[in-house]
Coordinates of N, CA and C and ligand atoms in Angstrom, one line a residue:
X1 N 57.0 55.6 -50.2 CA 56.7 56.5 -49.1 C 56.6 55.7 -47.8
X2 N 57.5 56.0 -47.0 CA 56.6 55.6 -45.4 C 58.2 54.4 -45.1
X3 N 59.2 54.3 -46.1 CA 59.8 53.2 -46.2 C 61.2 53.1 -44.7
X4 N 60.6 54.0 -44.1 CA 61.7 53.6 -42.6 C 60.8 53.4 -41.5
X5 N 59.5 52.7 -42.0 CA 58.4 52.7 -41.3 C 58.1 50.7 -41.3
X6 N 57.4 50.1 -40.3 CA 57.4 48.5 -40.1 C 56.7 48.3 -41.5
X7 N 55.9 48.5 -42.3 CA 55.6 47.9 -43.4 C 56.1 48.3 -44.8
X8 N 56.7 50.0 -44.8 CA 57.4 50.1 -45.9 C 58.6 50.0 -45.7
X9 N 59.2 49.6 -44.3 CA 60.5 48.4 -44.6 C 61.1 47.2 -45.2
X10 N 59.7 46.7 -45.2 CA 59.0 45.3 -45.9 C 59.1 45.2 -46.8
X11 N 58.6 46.5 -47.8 CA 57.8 46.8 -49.1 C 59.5 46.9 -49.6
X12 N 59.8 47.9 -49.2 CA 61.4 48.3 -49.7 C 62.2 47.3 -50.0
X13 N 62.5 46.0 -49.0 CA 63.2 45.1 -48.9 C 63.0 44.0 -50.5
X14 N 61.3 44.3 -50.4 CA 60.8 43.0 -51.6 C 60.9 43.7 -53.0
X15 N 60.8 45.2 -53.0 CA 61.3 45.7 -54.4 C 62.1 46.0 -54.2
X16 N 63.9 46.0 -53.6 CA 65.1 45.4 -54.4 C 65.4 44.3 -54.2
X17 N 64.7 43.5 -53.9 CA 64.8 42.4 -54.4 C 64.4 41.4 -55.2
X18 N 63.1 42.4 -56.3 CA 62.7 42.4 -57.1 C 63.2 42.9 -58.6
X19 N 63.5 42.0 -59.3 CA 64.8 42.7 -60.7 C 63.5 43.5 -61.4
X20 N 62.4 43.2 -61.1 CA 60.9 44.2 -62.3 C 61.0 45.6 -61.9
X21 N 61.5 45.9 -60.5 CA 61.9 47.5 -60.7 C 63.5 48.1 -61.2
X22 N 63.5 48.4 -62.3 CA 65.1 49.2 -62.8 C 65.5 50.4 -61.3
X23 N 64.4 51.3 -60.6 CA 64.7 52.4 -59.8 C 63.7 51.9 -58.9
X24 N 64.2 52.3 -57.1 CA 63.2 52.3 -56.0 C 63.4 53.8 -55.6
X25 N 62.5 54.5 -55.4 CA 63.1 55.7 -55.1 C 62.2 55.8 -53.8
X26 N 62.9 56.3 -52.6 CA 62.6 56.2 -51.4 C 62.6 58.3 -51.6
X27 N 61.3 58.8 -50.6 CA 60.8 60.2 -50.4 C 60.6 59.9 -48.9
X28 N 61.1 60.9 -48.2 CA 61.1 60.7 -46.6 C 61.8 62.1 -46.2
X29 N 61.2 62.3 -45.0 CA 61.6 63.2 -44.1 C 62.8 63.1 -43.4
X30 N 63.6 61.8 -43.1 CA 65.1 61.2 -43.2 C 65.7 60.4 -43.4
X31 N 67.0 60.4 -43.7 CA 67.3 58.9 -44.7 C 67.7 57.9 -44.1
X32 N 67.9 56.4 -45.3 CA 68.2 55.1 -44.4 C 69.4 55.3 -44.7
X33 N 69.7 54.6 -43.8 CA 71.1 53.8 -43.9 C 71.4 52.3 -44.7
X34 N 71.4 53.0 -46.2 CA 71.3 51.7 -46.7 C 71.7 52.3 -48.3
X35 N 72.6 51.1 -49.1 CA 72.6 51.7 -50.1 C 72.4 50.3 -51.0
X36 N 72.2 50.9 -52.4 CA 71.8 50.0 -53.5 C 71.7 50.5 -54.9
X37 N 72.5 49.7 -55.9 CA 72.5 50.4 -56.9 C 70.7 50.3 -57.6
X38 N 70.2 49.8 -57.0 CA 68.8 50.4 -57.8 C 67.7 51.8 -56.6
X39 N 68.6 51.8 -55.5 CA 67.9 52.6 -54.7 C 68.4 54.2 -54.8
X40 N 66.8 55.1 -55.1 CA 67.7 56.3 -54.6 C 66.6 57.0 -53.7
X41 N 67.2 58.0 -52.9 CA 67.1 57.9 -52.1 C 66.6 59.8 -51.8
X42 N 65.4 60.7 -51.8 CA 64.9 61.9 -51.6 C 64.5 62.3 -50.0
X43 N 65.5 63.2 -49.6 CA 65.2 63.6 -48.3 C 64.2 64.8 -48.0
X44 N 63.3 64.9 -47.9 CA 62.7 66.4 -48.2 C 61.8 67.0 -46.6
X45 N 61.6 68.0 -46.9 CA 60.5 68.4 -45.7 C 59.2 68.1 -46.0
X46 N 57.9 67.3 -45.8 CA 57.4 66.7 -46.7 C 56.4 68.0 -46.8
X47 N 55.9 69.1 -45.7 CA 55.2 70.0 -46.5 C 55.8 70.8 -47.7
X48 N 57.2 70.3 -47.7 CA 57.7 71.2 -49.6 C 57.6 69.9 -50.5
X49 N 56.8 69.0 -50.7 CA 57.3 67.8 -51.3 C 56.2 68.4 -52.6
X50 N 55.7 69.2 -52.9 CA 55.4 69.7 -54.3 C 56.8 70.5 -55.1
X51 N 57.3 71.2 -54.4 CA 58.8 71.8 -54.8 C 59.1 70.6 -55.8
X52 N 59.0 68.9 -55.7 CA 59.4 67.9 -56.0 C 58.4 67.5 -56.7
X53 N 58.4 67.9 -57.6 CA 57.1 66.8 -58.4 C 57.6 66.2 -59.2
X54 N 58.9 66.3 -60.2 CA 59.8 65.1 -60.6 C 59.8 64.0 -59.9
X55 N 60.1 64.1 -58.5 CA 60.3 62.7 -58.2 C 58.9 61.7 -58.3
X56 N 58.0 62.2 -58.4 CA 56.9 61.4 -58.1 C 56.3 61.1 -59.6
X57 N 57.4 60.9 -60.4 CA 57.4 60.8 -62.1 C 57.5 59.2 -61.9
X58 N 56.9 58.4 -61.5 CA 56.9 57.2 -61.4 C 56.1 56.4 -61.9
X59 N 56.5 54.8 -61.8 CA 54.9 53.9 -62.4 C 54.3 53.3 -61.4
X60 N 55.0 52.8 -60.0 CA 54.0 52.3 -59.2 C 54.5 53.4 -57.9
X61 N 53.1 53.7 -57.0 CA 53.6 54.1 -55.7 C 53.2 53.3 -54.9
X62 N 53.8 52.9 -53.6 CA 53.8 51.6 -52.6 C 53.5 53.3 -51.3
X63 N 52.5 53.6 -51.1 CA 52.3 54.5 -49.7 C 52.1 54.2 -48.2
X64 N 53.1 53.8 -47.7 CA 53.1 53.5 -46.4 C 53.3 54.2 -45.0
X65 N 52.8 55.4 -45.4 CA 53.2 57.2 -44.6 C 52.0 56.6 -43.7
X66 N 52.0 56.9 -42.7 CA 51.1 57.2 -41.0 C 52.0 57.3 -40.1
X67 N 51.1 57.9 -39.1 CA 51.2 58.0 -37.4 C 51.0 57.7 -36.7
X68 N 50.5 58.3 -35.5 CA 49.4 57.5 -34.2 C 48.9 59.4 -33.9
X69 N 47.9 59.8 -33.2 CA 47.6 60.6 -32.7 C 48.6 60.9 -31.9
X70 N 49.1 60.0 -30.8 CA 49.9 60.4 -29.4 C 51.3 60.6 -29.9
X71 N 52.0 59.9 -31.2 CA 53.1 60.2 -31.9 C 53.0 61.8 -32.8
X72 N 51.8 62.3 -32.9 CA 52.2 63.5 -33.8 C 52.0 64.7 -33.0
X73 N 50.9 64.3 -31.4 CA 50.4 65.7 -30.6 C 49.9 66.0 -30.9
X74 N 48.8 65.8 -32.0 CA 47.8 66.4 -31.8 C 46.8 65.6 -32.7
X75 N 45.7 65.8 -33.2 CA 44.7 65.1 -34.2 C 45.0 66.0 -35.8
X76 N 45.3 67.0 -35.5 CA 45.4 67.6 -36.6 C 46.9 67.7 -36.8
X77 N 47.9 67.3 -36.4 CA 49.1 66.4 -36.5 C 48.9 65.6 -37.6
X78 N 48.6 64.3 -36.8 CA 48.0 63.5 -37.2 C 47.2 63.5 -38.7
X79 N 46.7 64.3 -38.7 CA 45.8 64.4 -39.9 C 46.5 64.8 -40.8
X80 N 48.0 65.9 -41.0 CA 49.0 66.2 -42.1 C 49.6 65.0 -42.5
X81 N 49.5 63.6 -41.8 CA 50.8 62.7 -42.2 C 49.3 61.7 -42.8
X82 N 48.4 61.2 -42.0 CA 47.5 60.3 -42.5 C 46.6 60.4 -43.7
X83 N 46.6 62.1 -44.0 CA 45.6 62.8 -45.1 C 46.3 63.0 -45.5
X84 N 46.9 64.6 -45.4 CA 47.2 65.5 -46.3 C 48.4 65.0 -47.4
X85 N 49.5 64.7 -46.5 CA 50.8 63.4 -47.3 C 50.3 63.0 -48.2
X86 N 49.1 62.0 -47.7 CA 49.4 60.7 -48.4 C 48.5 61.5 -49.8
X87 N 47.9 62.6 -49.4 CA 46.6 62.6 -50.9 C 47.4 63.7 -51.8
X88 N 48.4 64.4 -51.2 CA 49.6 65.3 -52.4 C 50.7 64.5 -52.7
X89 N 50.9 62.9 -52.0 CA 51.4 62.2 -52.4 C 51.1 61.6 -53.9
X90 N 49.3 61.5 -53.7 CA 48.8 60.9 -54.6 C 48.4 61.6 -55.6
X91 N 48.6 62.9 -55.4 CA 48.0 63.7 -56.7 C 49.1 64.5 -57.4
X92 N 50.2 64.3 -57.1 CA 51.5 64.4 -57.5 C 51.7 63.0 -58.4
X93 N 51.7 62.5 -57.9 CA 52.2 61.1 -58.8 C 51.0 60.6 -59.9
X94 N 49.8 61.6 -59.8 CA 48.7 61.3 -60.9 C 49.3 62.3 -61.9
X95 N 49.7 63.8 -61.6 CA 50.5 64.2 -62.7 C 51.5 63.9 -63.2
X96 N 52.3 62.7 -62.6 CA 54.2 62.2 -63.0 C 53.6 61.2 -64.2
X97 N 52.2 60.9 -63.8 CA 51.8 59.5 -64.5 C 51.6 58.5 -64.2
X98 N 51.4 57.9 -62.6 CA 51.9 56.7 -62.0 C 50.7 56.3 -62.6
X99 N 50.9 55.0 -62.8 CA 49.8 54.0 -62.8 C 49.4 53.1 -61.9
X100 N 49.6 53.1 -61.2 CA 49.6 52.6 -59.5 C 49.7 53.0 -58.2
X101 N 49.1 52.9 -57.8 CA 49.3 53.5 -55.9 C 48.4 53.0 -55.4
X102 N 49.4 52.3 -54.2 CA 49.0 51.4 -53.1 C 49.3 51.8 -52.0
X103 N 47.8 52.2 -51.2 CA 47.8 52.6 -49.8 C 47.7 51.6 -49.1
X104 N 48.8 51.5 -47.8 CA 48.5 51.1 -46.6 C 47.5 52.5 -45.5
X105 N 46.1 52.1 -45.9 CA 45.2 52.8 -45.1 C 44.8 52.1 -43.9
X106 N 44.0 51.1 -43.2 CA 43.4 50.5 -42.1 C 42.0 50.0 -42.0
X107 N 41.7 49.0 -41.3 CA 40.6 48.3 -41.0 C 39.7 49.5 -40.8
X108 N 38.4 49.5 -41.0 CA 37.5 50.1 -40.8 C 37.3 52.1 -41.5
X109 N 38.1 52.2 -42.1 CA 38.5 53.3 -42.9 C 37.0 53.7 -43.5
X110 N 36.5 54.8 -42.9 CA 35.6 55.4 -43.6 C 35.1 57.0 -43.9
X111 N 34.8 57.3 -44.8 CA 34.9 59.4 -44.1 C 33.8 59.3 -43.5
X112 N 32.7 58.4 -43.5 CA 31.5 58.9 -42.7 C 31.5 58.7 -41.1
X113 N 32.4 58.1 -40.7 CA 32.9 57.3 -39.8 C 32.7 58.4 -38.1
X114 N 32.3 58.0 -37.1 CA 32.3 59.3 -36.4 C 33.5 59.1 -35.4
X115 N 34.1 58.2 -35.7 CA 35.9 58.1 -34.9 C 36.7 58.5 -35.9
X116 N 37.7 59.5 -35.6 CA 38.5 60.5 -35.7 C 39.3 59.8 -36.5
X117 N 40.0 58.2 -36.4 CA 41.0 58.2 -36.8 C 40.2 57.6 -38.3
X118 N 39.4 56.9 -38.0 CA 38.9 56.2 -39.3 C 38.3 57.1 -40.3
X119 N 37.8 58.4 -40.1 CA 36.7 59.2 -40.4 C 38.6 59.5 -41.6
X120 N 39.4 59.9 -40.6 CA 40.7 60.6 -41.5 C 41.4 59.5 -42.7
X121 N 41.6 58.3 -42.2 CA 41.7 57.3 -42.9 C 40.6 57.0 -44.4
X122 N 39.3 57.1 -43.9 CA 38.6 57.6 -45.4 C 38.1 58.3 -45.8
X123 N 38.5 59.4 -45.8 CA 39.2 60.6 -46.3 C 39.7 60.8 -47.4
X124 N 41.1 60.4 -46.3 CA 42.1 60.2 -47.3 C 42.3 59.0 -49.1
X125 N 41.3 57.9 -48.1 CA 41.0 57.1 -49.5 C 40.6 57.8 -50.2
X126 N 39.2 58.1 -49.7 CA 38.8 59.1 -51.3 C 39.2 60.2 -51.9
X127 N 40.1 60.8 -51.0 CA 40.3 61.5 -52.3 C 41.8 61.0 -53.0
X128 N 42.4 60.2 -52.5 CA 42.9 59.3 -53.6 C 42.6 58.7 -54.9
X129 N 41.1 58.0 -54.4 CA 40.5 57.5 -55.5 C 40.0 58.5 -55.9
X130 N 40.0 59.5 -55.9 CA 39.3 61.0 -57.0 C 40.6 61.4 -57.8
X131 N 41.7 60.9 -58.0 CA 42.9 61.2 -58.6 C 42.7 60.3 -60.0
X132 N 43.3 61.1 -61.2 CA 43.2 60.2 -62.3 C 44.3 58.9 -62.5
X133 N 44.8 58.5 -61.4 CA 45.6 57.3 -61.5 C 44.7 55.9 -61.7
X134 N 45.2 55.3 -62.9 CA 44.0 54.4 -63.4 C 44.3 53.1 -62.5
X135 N 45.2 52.6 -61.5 CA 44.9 52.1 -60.5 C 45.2 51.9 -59.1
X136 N 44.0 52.1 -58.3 CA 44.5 52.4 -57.0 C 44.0 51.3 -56.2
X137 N 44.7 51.0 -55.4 CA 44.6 49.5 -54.5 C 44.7 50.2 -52.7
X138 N 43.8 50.0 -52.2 CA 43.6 50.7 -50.9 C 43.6 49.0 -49.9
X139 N 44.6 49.0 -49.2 CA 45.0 48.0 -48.1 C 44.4 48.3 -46.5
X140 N 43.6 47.3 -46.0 CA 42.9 48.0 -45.2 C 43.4 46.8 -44.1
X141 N 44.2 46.6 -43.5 CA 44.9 45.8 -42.4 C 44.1 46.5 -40.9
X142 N 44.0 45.1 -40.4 CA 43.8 45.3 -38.6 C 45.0 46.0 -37.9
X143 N 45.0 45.1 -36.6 CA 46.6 45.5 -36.1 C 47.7 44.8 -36.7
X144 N 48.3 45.5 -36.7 CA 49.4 45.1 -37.3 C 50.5 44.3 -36.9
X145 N 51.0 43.5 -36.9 CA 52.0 42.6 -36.0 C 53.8 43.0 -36.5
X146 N 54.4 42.8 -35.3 CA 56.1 43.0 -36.0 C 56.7 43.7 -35.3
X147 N 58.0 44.0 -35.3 CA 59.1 44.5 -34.6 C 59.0 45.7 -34.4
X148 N 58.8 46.3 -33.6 CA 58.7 48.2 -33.9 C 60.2 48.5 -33.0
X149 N 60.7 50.0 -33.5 CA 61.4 50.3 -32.0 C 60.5 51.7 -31.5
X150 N 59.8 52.2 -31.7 CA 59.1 52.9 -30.9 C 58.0 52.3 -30.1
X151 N 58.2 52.9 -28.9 CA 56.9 52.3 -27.8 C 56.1 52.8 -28.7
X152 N 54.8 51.4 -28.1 CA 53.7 51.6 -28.4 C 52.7 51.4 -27.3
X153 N 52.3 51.5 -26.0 CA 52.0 50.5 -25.4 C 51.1 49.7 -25.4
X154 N 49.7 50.1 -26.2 CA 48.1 49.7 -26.3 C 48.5 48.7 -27.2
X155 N 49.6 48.9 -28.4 CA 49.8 48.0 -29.6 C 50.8 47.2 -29.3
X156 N 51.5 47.1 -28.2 CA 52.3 46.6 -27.4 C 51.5 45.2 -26.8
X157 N 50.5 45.8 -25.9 CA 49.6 44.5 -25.4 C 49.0 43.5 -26.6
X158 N 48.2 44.4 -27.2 CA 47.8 43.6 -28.2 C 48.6 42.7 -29.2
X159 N 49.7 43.3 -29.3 CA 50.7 42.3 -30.1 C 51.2 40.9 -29.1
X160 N 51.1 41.3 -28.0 CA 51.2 39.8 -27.0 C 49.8 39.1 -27.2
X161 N 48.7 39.5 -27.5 CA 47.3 38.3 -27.1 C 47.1 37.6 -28.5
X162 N 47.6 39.0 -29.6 CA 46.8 38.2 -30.4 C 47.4 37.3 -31.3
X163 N 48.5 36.1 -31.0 CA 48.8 35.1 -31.2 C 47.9 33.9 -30.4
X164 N 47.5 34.4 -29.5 CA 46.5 33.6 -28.8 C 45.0 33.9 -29.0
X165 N 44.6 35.2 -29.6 CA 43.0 35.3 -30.1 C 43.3 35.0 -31.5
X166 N 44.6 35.1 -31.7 CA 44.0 34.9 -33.6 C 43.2 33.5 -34.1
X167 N 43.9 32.3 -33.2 CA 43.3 31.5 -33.9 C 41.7 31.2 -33.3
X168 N 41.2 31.7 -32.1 CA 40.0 31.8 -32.0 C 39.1 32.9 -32.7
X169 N 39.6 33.7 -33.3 CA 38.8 34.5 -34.4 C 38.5 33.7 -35.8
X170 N 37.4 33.4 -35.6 CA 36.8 33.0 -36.9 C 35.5 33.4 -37.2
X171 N 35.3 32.7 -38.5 CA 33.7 33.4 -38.9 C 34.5 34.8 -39.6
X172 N 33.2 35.3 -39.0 CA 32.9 37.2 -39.2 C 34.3 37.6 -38.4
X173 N 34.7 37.3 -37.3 CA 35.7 38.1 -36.2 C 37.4 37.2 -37.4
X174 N 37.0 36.9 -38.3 CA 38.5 37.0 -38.9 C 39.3 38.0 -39.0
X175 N 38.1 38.7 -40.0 CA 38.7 40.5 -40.7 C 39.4 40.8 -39.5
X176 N 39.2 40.9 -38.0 CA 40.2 42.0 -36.9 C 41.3 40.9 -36.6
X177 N 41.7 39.9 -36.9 CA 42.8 39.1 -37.0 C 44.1 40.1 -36.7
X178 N 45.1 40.1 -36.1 CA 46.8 41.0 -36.7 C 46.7 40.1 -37.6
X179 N 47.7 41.3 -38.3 CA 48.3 40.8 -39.7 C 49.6 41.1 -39.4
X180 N 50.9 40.4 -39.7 CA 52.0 40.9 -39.8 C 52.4 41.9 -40.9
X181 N 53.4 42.9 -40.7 CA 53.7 44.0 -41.5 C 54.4 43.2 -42.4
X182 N 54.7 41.8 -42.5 CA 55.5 41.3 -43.4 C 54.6 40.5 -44.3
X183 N 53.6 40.3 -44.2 CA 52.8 39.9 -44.9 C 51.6 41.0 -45.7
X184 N 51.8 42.0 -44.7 CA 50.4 43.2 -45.9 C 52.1 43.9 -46.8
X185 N 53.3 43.9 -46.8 CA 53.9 44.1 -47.4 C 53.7 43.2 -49.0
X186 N 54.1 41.9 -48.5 CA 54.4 40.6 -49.6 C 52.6 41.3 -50.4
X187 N 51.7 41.5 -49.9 CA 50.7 41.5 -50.4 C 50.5 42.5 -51.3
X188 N 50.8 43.4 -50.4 CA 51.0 45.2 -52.0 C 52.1 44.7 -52.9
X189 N 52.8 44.3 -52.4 CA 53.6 44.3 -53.9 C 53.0 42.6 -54.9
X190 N 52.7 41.7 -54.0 CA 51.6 41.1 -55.4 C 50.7 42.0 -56.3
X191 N 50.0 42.8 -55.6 CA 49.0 43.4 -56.0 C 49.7 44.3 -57.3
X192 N 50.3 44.5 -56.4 CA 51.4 45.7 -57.9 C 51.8 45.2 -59.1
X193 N 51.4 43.8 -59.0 CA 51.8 43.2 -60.5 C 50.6 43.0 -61.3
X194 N 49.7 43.3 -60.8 CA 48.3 43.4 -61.5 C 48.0 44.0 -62.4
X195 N 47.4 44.2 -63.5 CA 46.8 45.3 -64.5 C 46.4 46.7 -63.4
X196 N 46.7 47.5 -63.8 CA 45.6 48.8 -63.2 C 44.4 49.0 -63.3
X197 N 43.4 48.3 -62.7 CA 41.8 48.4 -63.5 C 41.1 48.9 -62.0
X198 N 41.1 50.1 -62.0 CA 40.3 51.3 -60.7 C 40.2 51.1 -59.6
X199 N 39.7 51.0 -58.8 CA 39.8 51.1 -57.4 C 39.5 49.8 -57.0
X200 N 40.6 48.9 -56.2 CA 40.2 47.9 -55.5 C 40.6 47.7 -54.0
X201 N 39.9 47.6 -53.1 CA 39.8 47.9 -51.5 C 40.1 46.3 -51.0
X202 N 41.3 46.1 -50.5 CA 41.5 44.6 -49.8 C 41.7 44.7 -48.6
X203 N 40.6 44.4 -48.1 CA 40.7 43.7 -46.5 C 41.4 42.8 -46.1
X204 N 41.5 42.9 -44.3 CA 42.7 41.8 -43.6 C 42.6 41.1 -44.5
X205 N 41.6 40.3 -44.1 CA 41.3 38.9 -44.2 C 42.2 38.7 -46.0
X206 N 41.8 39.1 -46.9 CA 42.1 38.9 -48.1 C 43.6 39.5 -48.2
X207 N 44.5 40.4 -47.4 CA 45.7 40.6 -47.4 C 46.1 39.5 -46.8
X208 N 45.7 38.8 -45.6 CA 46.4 37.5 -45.4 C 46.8 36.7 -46.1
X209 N 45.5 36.4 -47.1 CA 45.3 35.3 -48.0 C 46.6 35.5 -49.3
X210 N 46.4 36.8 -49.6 CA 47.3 37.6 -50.5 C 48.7 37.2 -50.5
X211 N 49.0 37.7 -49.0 CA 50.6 37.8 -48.6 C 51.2 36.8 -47.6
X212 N 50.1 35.4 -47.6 CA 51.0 34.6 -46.7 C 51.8 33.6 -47.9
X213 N 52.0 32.7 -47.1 CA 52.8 31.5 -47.8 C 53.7 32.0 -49.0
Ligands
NAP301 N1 49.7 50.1 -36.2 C1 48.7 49.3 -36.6 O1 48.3 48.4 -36.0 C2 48.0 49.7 -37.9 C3 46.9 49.0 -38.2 C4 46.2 49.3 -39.5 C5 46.8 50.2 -40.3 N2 47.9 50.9 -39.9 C6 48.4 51.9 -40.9 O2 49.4 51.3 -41.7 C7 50.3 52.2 -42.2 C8 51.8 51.7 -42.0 O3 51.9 51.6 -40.6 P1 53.4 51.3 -40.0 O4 53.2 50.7 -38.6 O5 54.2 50.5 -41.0 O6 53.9 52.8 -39.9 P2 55.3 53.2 -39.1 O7 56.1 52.1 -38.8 O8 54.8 54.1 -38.0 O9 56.0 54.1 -40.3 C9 55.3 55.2 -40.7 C10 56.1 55.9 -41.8 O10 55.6 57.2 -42.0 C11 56.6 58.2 -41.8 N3 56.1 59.4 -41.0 C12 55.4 59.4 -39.9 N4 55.2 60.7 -39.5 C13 55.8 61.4 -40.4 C14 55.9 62.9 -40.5 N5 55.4 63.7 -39.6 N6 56.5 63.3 -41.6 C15 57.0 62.5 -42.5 N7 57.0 61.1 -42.4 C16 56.3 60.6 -41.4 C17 57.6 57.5 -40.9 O11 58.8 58.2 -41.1 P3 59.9 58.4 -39.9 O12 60.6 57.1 -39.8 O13 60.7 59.5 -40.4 O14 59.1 58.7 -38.7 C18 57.6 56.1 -41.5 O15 58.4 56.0 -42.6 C19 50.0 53.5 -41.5 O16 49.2 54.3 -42.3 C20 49.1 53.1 -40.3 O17 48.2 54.1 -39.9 C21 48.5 50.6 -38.8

């Protein structure tokens, strides 16, 4: 999910190029331009993506679906792609069977949270983690670093400084480090080779460590 997006570009790229998946099956609102004999490829509207609960007959999900508030128009925009998606994403694929599902959620992700974006962000975790999928791996990255083609412009500045604050962030001020989308990618899909043993929450800091070198 999310795979015409900067980190499930990533994700996409490293499981076909991975021979441990036989099928990648890409779910999106429109398609890539790209073909492969292990890729296939579901174009849907994503509020009918129950119509589809076949597809989500899978063993690992890689969830890389978000927005921005100012990209959806509204908060409650916003809240169908960051929530609702990602948790009929995940409760769909608890009935297919998955044994896996890896959210790209964000730094500071909490429901109790009294900012909007983070309060939605854990949310959404939990009620992921309230799905009977025996394992769920919640990725919780800073800003994010990498190529976009849609403006951004707040994430725009910040992708210019923080090659110059990152290496003065240490201590405690690691965790808000950027992370490249190329690296919290490399990282979920390490993680995906793991046993499924219940809910485990990785921070920047530890997706760095995860998904560099
Ligand atoms: N930006 C940051 O610095 C930052 C930091 C921490 C966490 N995150 C989180 O990390 C995750 C991945 O971020 P990213 O930058 O890789 O995302 P992205 O490049 O914006 O890609 C998002 C994906 O979600 C899909 N999507 C967005 N709106 C949709 C809609 N209305 N209906 C259906 N699909 C929709 C996009 O499909 P289309 O191509 O069709 O639009 C795309 O595949 C997101 O959850 C984000 O919130 C971001």
């Amino acid at each position: 999910m999310g795979a015409t997006g900067l980190v499930g570009g990533h994700v996409l790229d490293l499981l076909l190029a991975s021979p441990g998946y036989a099928r990648v099956s890409v779910i999106g609102r429109r398609g890539l331009e790209r073909e492969h004999p292990r890729l296939v490829q579901h174009v849907v509207d994503m509020n009918r993506m129950a119509e589809h609960a076949e597809w989500f007959a899978v063993d690992d999900v890689f969830c890389c679906l978000g927005t921005t508030i100012a990209a959806a128009g509204s908060q409650e925009a916003f809240r169908r792609v960051d929530h609702d998606y990602v948790v009929q994403c995940a409760q769909l694929a608890a009935q297919g069977g998955a044994a896996r599902y890896l959210l790209v959620s964000a730094a500071g992700a909490n429901a109790r949270s009294r900012v909007f974006y983070n309060r939605t962000k854990g949310e959404a975790e939990d009620e992921v983690r309230a799905t009977t999928i025996p394992g769920v791996t919640l990725l919780r990255p800073s800003l994010l670093l990498g190529e976009r083609t849609e403006h951004r412009p707040g994430e725009a500045l910040a992708q210019r400084v923080a090659p110059v604050l990152n290496p003065l962030m240490v201590g405690p001020l690691r965790r808000y480090r950027g992370v490249d989308a190329r690296v919290v990618a490399k990282a979920m899909v390490r993680l995906a080779a793991e046993e499924p043993r219940g809910v485990r929450v990785v921070e920047s800091e530890e997706i760095q460590e995860l998904g560099g070198a």
